[in-house]
Coordinates of C-alpha atoms (C1' of nucleotides) in Angstrom, one line a residue:
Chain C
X1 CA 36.6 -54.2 -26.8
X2 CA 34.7 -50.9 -27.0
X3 CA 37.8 -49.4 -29.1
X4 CA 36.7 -45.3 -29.6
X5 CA 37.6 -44.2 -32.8
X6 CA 36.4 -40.3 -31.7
X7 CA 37.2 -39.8 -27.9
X8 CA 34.7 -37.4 -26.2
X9 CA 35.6 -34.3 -25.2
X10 CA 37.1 -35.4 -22.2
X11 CA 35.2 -34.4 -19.0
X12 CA 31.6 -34.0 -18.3
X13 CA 30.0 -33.1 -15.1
X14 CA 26.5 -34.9 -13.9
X15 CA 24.6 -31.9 -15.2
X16 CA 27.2 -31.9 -18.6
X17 CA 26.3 -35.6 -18.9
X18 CA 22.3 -34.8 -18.2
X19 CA 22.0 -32.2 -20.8
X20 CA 24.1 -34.2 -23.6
X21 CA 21.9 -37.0 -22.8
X22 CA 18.7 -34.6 -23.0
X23 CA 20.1 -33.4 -26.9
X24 CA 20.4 -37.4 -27.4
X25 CA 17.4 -38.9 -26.4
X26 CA 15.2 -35.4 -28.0
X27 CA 17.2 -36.2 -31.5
X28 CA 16.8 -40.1 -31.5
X29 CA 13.1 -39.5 -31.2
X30 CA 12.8 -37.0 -33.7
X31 CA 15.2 -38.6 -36.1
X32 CA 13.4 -41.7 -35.8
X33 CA 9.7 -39.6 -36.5
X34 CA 11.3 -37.5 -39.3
X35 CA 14.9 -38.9 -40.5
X36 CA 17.6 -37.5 -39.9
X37 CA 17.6 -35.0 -43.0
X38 CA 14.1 -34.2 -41.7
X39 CA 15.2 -33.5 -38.2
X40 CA 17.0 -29.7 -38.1
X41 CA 19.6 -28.9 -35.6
X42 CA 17.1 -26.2 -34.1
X43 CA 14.2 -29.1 -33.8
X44 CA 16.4 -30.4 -31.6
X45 CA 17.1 -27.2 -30.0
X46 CA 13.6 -27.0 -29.2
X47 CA 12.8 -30.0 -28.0
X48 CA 15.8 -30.7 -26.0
X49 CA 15.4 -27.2 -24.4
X50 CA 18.7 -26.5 -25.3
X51 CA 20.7 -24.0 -27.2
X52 CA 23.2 -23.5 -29.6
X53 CA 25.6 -23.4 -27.0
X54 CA 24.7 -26.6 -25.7
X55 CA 24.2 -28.1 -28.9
X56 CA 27.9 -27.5 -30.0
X57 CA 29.2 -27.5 -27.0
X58 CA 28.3 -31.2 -26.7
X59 CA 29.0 -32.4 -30.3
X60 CA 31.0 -31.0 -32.8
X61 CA 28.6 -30.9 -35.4
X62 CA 25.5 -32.6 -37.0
X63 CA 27.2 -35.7 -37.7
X64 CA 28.6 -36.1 -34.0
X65 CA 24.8 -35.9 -33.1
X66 CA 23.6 -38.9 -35.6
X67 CA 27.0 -41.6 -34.3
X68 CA 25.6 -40.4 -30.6
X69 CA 22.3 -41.3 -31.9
X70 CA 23.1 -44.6 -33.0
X71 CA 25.1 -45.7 -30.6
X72 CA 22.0 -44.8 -28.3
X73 CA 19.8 -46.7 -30.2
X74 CA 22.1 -49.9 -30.4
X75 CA 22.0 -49.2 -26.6
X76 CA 18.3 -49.2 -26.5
X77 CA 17.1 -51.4 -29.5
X78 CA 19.7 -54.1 -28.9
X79 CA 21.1 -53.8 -25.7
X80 CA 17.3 -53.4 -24.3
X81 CA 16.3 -56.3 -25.9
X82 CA 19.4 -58.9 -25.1
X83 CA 17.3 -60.4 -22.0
X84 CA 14.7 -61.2 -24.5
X85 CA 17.2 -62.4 -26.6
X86 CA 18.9 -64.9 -24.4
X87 CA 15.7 -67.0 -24.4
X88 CA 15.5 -67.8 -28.0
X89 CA 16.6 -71.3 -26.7
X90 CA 13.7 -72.8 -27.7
X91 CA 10.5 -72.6 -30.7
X92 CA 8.3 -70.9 -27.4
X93 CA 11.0 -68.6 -26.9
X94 CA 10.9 -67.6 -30.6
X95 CA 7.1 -67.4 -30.9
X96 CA 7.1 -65.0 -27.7
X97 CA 9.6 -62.8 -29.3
X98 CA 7.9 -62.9 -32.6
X99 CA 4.7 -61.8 -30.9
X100 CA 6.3 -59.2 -29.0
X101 CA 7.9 -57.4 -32.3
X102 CA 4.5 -57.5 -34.2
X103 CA 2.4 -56.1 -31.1
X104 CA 5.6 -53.4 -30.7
X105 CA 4.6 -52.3 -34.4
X106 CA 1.1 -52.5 -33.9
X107 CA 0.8 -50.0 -31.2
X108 CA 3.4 -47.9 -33.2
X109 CA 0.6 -48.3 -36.1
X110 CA 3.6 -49.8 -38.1
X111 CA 5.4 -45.8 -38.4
X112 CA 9.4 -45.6 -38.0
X113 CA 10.1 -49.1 -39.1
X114 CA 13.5 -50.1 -37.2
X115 CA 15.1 -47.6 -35.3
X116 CA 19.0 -48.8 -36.4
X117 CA 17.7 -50.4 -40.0
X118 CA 16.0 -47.0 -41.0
X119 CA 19.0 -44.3 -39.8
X120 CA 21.3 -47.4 -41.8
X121 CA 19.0 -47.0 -44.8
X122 CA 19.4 -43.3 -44.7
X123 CA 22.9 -42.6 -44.1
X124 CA 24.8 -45.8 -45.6
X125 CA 25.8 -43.6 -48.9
X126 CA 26.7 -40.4 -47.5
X127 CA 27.8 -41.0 -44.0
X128 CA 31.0 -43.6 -44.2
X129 CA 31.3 -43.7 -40.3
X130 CA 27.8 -44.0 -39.5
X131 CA 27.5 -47.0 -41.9
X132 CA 30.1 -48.3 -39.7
X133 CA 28.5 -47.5 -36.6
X134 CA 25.1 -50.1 -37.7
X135 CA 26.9 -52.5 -38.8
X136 CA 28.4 -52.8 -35.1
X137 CA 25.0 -52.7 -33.9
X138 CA 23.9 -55.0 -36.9
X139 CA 26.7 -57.7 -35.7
X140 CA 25.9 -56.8 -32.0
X141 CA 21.8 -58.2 -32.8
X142 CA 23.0 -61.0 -35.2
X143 CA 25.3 -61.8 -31.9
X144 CA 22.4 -62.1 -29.6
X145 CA 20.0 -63.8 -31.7
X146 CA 23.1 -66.3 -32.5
X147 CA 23.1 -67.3 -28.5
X148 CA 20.2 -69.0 -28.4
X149 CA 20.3 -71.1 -31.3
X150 CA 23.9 -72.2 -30.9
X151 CA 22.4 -73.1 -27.2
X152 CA 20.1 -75.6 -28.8
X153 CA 22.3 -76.9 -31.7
X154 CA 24.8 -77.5 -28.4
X155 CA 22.0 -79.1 -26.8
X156 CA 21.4 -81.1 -30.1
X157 CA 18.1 -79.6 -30.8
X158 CA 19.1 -78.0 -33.6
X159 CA 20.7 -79.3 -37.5
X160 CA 21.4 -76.3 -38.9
X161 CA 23.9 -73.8 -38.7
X162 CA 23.3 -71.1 -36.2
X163 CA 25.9 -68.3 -38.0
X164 CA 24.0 -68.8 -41.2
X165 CA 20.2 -68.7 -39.3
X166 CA 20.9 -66.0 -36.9
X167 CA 21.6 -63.8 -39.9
X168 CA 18.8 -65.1 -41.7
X169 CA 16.6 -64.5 -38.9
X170 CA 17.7 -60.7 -38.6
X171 CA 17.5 -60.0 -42.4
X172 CA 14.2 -61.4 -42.6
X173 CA 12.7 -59.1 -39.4
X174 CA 14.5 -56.4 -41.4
X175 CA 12.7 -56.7 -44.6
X176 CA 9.5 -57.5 -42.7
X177 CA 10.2 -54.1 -40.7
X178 CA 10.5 -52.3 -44.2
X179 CA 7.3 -53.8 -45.8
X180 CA 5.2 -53.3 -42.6
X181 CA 6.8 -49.6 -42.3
X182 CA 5.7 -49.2 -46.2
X183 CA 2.2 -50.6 -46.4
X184 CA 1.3 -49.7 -43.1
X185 CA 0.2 -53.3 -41.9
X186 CA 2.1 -55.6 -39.6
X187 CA 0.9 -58.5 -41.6
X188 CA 4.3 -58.7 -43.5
X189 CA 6.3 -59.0 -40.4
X190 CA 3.9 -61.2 -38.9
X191 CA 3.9 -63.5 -41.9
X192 CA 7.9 -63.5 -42.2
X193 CA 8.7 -64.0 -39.0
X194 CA 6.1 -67.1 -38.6
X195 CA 7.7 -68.7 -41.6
X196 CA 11.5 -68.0 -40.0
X197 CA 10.1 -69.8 -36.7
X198 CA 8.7 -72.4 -39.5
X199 CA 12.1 -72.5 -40.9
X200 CA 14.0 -72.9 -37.7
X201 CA 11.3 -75.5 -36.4
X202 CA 12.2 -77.8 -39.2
X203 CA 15.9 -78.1 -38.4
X204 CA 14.5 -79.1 -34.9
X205 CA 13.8 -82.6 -33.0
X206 CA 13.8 -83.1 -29.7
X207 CA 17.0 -85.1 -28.4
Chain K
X1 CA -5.5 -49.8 -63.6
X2 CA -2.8 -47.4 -63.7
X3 CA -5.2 -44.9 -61.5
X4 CA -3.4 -41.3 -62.0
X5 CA -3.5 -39.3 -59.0
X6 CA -1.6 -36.0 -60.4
X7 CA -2.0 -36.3 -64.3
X8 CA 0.8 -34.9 -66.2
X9 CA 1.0 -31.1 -67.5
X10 CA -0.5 -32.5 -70.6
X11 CA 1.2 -32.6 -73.6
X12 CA 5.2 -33.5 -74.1
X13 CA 6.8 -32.6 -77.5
X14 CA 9.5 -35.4 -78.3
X15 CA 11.9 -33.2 -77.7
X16 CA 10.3 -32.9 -74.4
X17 CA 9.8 -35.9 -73.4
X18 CA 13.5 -36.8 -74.1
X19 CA 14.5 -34.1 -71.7
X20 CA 11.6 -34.8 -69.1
X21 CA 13.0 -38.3 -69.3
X22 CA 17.2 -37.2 -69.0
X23 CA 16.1 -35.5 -65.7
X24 CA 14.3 -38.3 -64.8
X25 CA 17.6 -40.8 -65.2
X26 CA 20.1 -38.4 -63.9
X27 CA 18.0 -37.7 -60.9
X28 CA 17.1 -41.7 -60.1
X29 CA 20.9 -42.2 -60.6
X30 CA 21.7 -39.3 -58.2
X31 CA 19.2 -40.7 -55.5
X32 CA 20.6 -44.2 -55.7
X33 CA 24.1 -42.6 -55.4
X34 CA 23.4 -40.5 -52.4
X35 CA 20.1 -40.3 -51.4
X36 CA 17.5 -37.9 -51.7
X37 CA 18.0 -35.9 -49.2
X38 CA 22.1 -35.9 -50.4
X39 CA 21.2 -34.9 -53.8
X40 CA 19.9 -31.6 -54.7
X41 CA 17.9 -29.8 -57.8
X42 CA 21.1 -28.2 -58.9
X43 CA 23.1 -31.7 -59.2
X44 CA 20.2 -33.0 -60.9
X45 CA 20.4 -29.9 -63.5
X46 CA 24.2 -30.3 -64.0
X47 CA 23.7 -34.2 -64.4
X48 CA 20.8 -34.2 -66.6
X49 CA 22.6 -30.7 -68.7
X50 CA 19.2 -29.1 -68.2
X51 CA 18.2 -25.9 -66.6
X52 CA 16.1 -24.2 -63.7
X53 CA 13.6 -23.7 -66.2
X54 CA 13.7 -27.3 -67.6
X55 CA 13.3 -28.9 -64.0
X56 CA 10.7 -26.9 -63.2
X57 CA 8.8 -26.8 -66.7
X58 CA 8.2 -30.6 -66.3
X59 CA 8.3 -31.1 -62.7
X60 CA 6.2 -29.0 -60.4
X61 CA 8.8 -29.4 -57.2
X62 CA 11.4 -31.5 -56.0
X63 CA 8.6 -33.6 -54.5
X64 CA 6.8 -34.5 -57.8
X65 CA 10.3 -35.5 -59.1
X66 CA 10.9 -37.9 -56.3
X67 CA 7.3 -39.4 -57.2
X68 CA 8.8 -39.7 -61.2
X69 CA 12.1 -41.0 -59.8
X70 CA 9.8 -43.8 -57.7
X71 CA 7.8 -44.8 -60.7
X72 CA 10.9 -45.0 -63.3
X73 CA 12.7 -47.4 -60.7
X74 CA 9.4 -49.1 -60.5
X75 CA 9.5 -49.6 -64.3
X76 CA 13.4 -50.9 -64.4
X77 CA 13.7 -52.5 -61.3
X78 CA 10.4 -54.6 -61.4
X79 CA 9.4 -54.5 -64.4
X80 CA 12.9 -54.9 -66.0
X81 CA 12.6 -57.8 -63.4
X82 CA 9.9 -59.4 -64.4
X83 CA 10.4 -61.9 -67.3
X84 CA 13.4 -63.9 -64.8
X85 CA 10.6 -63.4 -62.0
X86 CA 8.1 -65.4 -64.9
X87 CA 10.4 -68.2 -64.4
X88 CA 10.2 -68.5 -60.9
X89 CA 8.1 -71.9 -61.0
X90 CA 11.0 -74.2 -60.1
X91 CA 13.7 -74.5 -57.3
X92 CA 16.4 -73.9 -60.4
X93 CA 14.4 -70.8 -61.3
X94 CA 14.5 -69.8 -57.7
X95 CA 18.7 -70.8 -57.6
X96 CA 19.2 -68.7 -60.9
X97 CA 17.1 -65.2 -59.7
X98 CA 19.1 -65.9 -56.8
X99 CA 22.6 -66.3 -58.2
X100 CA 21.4 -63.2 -60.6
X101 CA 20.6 -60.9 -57.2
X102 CA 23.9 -61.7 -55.4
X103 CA 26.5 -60.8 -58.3
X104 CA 24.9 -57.7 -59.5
X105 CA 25.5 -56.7 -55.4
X106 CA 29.3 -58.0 -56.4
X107 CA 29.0 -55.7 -59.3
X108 CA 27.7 -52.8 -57.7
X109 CA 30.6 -53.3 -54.8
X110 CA 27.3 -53.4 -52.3
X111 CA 26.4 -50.1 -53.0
X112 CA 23.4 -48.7 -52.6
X113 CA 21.1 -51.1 -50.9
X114 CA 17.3 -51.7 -53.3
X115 CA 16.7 -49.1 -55.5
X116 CA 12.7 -49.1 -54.2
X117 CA 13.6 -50.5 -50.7
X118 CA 16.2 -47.2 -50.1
X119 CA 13.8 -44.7 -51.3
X120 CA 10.7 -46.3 -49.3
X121 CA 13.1 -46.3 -45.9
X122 CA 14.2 -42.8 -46.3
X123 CA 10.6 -41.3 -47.4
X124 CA 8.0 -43.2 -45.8
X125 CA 7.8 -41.1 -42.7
X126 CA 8.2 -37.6 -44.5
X127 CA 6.8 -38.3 -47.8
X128 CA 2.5 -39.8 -47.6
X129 CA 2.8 -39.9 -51.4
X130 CA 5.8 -41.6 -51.8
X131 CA 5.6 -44.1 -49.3
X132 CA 2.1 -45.0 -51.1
X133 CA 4.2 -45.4 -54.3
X134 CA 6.2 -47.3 -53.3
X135 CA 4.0 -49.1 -51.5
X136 CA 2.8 -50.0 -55.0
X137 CA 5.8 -50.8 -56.5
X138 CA 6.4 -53.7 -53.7
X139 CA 2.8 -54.9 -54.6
X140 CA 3.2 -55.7 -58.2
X141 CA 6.9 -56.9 -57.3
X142 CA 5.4 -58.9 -54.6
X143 CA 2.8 -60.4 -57.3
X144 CA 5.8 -61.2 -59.5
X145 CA 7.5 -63.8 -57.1
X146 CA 3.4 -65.3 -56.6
X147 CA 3.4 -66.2 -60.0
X148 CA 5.6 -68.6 -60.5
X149 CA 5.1 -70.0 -56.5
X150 CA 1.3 -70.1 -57.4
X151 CA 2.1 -72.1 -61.0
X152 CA 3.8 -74.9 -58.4
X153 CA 1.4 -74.7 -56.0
X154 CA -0.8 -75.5 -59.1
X155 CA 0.6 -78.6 -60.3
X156 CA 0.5 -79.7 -57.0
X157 CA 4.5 -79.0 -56.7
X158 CA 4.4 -76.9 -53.7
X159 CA 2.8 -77.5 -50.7
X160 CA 2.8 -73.7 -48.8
X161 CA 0.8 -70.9 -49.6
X162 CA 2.0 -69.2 -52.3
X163 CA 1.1 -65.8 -51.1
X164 CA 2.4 -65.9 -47.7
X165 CA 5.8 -67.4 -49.4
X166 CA 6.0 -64.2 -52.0
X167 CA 5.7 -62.0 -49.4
X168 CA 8.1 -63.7 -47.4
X169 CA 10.8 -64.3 -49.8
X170 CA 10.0 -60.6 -50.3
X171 CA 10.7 -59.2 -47.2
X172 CA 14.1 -62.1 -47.1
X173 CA 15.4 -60.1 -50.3
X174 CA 14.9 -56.7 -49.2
X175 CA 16.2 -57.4 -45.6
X176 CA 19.3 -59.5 -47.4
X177 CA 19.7 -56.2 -49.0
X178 CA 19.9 -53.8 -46.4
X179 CA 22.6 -55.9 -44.2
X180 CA 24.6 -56.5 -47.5
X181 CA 24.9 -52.9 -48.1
X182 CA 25.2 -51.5 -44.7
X183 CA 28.6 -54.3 -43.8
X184 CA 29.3 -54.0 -47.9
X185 CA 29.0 -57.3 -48.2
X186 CA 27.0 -59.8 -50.3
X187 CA 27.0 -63.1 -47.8
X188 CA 24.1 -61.3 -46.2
X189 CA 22.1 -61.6 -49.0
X190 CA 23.3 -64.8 -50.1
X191 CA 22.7 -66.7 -46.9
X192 CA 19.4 -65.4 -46.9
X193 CA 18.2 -66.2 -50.2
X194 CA 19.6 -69.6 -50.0
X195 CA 18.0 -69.9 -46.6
X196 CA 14.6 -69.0 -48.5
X197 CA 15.1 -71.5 -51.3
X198 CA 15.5 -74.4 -48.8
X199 CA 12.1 -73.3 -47.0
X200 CA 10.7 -73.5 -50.1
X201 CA 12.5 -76.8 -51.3
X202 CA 11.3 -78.3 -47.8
X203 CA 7.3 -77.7 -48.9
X204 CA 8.4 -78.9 -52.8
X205 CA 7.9 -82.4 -54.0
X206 CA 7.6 -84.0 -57.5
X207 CA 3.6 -84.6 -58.1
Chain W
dA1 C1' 3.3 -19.6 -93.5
dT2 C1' 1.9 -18.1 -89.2
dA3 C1' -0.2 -18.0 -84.9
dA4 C1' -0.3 -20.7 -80.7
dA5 C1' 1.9 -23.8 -77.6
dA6 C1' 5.9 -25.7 -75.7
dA7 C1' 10.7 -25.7 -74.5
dT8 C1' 14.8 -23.3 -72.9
dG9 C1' 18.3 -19.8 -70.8
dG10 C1' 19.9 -18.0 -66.9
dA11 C1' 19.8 -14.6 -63.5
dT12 C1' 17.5 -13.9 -59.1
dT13 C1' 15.1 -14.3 -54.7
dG14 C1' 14.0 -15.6 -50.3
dT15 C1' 14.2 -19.0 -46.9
dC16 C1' 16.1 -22.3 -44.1
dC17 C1' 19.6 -24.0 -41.5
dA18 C1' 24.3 -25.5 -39.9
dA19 C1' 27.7 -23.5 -37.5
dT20 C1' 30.3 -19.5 -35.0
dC21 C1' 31.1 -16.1 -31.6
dC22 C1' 31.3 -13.3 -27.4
dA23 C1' 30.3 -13.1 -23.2
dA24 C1' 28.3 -14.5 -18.7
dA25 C1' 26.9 -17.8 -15.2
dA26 C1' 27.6 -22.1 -12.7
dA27 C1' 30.3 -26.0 -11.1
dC28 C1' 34.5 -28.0 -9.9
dG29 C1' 39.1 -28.8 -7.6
dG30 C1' 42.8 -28.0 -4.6
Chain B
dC1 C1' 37.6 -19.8 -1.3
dC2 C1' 39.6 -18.6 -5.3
dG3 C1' 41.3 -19.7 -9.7
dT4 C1' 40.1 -22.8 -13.5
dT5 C1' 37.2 -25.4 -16.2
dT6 C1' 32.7 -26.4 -17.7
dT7 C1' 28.2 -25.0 -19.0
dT8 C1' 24.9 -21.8 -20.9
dG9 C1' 22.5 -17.7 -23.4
dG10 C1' 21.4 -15.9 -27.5
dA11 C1' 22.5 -13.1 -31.4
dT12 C1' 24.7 -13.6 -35.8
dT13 C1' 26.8 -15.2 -40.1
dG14 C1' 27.5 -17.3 -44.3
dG15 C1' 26.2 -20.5 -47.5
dA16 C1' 23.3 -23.7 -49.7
dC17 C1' 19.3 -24.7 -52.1
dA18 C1' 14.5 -24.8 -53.6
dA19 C1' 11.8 -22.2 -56.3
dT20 C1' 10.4 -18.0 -59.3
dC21 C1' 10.5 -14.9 -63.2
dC22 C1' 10.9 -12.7 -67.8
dA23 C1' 12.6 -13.1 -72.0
dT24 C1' 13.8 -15.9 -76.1
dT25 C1' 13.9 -19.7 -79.1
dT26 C1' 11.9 -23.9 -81.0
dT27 C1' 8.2 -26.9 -82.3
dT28 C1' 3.5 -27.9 -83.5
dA29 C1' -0.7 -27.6 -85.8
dT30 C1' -3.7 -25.6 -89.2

DNA sequence: ATAAAAATGGATTGTCCAATCCAAAAACGG
DNA sequence: CCGTTTTTGGATTGGACAATCCATTTTTAT
């Protein structure tokens, strides 16, 4: 449906559309390094090689910057990860998906925890529309992850409900994301997301 | 152990330590309201009736307030926890903490996410200090869900490893958390709970 | 009771930072 | 090509906010 509550500013040329996507990309990185209250408008300045100009030229103000940063990062987090998703058909399909989260964190040495769960974290009190904003990209994950089980309880793989596991499934990689973030170990995501597969596995027979 | 990195300025008159103790509650209110980075020395002075000089007499910067704010939620949150966590040795144990978590997120109209879990998320990257503190505050929490799991897995009630299932249900609650507060709504963090209750029923039998 | 220590009042300072403004250059469209 | 729109440069402003300072009052300890 892709209903836009803020239209852009209407027309953007290919070198419009370059720069803005410069300012993005600089401030998702640096937001999720710093946070957002960490990140100033003139770190992004500098390394988005941009100016004030530019900056407000392209978004109205801070805020505009931090939806544009989300919705980049549901873009990349969730939409870059949908192919992956579609195979979580099966427990192998889980267990490679599993082992590709804890090895992501790994060679992040466990810093940033989740690029949508941490801007959430930050900005669900104060910032009313970017709450909004993850929970769309929340729903869009939970979405994905609900393919592939409701594939397999089709298939009758599966006796358990997929609404109520896909949710389970992202909540738990959440909290494992936090606790690895915190203690600076992947073991907690590791060990929750083994005992999700566990879960999921014990709903599971072949048919 | 209580190991004290930074000791306090010594000696606190009553009278001060009521005051050191008023900022202390006004500010962890303020941060659970809006954040740290959303609430500012001068909203903790007007909340707390105290004044530059007060703040600063008993709290070297905003940093070393933050750290107090981190340890008093430590003391209410876990600690204030910590007798319904003793009774954790028993799937009906397990239902109540779990009935208690999901209607004090009704009460709080799913505001405001885990008092640790939001300030870990929004300081770990920023903040080395903090994030070890809280850090430490999700150990002892952690150690408080074992108890009870390890007491089962004593009488040969629960076949799983209790400390692998602590830090799971752990990382369940504070993911069931985050989603709850970020779509301001509590099935999150019911679903996922009950989700962990039945992994845990699945490894329980009567001895 | 009195000297020392602690607590408080409140104005002030200096810095950081989001946001604005006035042009000027470049790209687009007919 | 030429008028219009878009993009860019860079200096500036205004406010917010953390932190300091000096003086005064209150409490403690002997």
């Amino acid at each position: 449906m892709t209903t836009r509550t803020e239209p852009r500013p209407a027309k953007l040329t290919r070198k419009g559309e370059q720069t803005r996507m410069r300012i993005v990309t600089a401030a998702a990185q640096l937001m999720f390094d710093n946070g957002v209250a960490g990140t100033t408008m003139e770190d992004v300045k500098e390394a988005a090689q941009a100016s004030s100009s530019q900056l407000y030229h392209y978004f109205a103000d801070k805020q505009a910057l931090v939806l544009a940063v989300i919705a980049y990062q549901d873009e990349t987090v969730v939409g870059g990860q949908e192919p992956m998703l579609a195979r979580l058909d099966s427990i192998e399909g889980l267990r490679a998906w599993c082992g590709f989260l804890v090895q992501h964190q790994r060679d992040l040495e466990c810093r940033g925890g989740c690029p949508i769960g941490s801007l959430g974290g930050e900005l669900a009190e104060t910032d009313p529309k970017a709450r909004v904003a993850v929970s769309g990209a929340f729903q869009r994950w939970e979405s994905g992850i609900r393919g592939g089980l409701h594939a397999m309880h089709e298939r009758g793989e599966l006796a358990a409900d997929p609404e109520d596991l896909a949710l389970t499934i992202l909540a738990a990689l959440q909290g494992g994301l936090l606790l690895t973030q915190i203690h600076r170990d992947v073991r907690p995501l590791e060990v929750t997301l083994k005992a999700m597969i566990d879960h999921v596995a014990a709903h599971t027979a072949q048919p």
